[in-house]
mmCIF file with all atom_site columns, C-alpha atoms in Angstrom:
data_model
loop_
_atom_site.group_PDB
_atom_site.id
_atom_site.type_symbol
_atom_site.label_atom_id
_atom_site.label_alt_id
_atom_site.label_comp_id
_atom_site.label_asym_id
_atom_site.label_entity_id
_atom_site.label_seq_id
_atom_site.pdbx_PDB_ins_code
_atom_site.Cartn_x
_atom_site.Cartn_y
_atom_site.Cartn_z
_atom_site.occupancy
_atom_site.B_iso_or_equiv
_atom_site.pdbx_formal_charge
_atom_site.auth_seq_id
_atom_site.auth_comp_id
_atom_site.auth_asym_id
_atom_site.auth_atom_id
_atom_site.pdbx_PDB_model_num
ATOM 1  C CA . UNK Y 1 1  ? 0.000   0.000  0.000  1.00 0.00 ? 1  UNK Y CA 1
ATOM 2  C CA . UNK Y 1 2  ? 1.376   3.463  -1.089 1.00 0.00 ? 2  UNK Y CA 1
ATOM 3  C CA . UNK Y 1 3  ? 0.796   6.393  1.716  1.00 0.00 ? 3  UNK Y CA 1
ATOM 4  C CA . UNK Y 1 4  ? 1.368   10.164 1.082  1.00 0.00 ? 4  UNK Y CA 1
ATOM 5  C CA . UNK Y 1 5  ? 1.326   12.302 4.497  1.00 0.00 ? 5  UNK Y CA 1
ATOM 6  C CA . UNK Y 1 6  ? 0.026   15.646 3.822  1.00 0.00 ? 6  UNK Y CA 1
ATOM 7  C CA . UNK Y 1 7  ? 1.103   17.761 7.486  1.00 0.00 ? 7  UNK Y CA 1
ATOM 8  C CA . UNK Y 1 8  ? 2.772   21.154 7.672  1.00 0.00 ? 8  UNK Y CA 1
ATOM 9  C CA . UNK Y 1 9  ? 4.145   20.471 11.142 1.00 0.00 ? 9  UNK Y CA 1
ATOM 10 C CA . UNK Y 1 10 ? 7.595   18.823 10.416 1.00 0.00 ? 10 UNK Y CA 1
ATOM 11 C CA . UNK Y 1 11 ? 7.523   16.860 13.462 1.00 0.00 ? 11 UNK Y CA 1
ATOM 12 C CA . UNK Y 1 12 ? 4.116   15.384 13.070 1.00 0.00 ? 12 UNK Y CA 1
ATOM 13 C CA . UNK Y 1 13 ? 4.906   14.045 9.825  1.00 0.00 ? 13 UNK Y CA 1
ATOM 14 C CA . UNK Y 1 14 ? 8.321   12.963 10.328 1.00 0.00 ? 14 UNK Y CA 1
ATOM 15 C CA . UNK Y 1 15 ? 6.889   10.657 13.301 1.00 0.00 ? 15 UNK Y CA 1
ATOM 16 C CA . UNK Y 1 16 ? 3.813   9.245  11.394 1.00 0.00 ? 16 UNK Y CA 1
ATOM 17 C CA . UNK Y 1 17 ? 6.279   8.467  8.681  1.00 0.00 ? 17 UNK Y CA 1
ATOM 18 C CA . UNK Y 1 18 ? 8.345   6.598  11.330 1.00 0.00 ? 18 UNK Y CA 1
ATOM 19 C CA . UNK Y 1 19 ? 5.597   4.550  12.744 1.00 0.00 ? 19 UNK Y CA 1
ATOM 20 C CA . UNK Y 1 20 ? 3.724   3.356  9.281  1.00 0.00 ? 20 UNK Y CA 1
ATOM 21 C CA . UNK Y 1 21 ? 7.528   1.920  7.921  1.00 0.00 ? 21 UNK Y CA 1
ATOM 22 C CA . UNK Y 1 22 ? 8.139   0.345  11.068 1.00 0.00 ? 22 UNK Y CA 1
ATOM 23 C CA . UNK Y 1 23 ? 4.703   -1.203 10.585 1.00 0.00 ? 23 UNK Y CA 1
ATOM 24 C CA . UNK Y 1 24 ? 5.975   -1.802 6.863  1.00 0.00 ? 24 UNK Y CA 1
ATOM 25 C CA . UNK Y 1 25 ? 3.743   0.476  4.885  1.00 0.00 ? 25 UNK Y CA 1
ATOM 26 C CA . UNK Y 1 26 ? 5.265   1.995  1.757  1.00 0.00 ? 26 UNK Y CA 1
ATOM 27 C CA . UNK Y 1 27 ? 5.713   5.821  2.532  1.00 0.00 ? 27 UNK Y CA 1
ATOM 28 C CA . UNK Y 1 28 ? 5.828   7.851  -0.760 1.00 0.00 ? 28 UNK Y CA 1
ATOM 29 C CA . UNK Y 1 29 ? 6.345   10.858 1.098  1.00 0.00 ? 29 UNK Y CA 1
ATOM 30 C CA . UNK Y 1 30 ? 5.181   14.210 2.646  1.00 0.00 ? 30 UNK Y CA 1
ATOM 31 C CA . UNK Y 1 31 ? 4.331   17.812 1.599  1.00 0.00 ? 31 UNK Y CA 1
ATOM 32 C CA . UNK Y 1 32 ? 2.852   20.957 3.823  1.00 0.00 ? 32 UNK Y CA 1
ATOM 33 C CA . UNK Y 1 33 ? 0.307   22.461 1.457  1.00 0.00 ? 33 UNK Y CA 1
ATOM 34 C CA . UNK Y 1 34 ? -2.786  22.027 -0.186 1.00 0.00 ? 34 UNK Y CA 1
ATOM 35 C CA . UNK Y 1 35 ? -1.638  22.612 -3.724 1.00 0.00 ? 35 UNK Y CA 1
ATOM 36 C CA . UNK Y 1 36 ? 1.184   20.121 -3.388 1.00 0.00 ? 36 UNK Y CA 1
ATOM 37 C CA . UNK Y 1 37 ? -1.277  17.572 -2.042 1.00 0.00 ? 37 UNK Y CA 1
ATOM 38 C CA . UNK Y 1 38 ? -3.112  17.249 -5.090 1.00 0.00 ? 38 UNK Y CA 1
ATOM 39 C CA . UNK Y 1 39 ? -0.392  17.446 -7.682 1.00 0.00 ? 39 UNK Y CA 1
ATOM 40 C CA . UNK Y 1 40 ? 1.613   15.015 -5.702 1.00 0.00 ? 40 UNK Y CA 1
ATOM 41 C CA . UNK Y 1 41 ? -1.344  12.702 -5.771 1.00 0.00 ? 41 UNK Y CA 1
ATOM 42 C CA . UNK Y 1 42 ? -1.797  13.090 -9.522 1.00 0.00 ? 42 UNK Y CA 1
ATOM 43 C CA . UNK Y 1 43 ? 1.908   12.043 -9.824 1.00 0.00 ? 43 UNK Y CA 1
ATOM 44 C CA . UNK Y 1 44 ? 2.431   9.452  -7.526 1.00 0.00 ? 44 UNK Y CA 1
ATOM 45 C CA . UNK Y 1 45 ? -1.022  7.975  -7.017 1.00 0.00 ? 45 UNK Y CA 1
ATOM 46 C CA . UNK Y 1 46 ? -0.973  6.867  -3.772 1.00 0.00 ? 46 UNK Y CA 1
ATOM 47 C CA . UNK Y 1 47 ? -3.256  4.325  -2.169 1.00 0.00 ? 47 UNK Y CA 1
ATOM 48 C CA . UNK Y 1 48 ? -4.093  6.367  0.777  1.00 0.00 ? 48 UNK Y CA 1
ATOM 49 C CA . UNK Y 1 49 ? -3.530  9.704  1.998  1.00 0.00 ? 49 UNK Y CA 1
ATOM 50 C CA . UNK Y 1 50 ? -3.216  10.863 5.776  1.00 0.00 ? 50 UNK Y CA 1
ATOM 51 C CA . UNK Y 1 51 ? -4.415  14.379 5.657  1.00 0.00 ? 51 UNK Y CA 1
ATOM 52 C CA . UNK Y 1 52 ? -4.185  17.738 8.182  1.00 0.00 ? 52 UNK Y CA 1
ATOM 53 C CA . UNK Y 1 53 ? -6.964  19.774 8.244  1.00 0.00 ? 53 UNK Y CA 1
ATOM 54 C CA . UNK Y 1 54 ? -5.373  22.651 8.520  1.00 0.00 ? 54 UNK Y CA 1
ATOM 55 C CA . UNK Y 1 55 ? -2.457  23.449 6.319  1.00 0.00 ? 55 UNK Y CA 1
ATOM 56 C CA . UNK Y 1 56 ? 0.173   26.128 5.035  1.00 0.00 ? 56 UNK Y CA 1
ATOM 57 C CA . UNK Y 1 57 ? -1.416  28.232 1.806  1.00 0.00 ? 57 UNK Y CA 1
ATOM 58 C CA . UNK Y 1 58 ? -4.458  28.558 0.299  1.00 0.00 ? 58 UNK Y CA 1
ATOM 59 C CA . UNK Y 1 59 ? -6.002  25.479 0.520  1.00 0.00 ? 59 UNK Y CA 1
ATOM 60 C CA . UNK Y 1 60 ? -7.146  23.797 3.408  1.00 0.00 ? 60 UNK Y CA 1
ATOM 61 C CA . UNK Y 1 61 ? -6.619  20.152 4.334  1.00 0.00 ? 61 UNK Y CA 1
ATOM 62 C CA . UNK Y 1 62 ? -10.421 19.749 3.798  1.00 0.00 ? 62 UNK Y CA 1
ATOM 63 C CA . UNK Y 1 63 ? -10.355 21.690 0.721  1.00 0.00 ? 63 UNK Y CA 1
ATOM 64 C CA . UNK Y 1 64 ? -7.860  19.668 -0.937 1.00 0.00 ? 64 UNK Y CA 1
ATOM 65 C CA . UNK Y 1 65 ? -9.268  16.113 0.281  1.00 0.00 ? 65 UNK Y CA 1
ATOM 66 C CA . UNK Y 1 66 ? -12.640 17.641 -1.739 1.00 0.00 ? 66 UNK Y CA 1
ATOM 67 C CA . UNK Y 1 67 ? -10.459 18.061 -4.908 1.00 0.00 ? 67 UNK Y CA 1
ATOM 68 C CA . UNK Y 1 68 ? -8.399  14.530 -4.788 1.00 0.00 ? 68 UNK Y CA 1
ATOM 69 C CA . UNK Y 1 69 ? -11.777 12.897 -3.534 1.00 0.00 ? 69 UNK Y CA 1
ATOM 70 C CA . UNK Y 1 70 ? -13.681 14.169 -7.048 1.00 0.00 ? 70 UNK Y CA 1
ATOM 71 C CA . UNK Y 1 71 ? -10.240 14.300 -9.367 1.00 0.00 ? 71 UNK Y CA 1
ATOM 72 C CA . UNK Y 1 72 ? -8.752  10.331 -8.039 1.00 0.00 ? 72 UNK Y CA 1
ATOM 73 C CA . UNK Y 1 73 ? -10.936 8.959  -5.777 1.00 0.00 ? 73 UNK Y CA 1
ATOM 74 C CA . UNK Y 1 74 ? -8.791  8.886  -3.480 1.00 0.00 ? 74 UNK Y CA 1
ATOM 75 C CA . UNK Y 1 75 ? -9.215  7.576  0.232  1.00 0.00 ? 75 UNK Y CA 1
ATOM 76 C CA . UNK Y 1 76 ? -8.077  10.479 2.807  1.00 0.00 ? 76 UNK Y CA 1
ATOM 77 C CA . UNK Y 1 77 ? -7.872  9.874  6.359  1.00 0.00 ? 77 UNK Y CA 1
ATOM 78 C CA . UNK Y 1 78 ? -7.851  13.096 8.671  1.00 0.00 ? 78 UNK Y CA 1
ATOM 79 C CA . UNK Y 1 79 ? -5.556  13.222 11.417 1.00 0.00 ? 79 UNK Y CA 1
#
């Protein structure tokens, strides 16, 4: 299973990223923003996303999840 992280808090993200390898979940990796989110999406097309409601920019975390919902059909999962 491929996982983006979408956070803006460094820390946050770094440690979620720690926990889902160690539980040997493919990590594609993580961006801070809203605009990011869905163009890294389109790119990597992950299985699952782990998503911040609030972020950095423009776009909100529940903004964004609206956009890859409707564009991918994605699965988002707030934390």
């Amino acid at each position: 299973m491929k996982i983006l992280i979408i956070e803006d808090e460094w820390i946050i993200a770094h440690d979620l990223k720690l926990m889902l390898k160690t539980l040997g979940y493919n990590v594609l990796c993580s961006v801070d923003n809203g605009q990011d989110a869905v163009k890294i999406t389109e790119q990597l097309k992950p299985d699952i996303i782990f998503m911040d409601i609030k972020l950095k920019g423009e776009i909100s975390g529940i903004d964004a999840a609206e956009v890859i919902l409707q564009r991918f059909g994605k699965s988002v999962i707030y934390i």
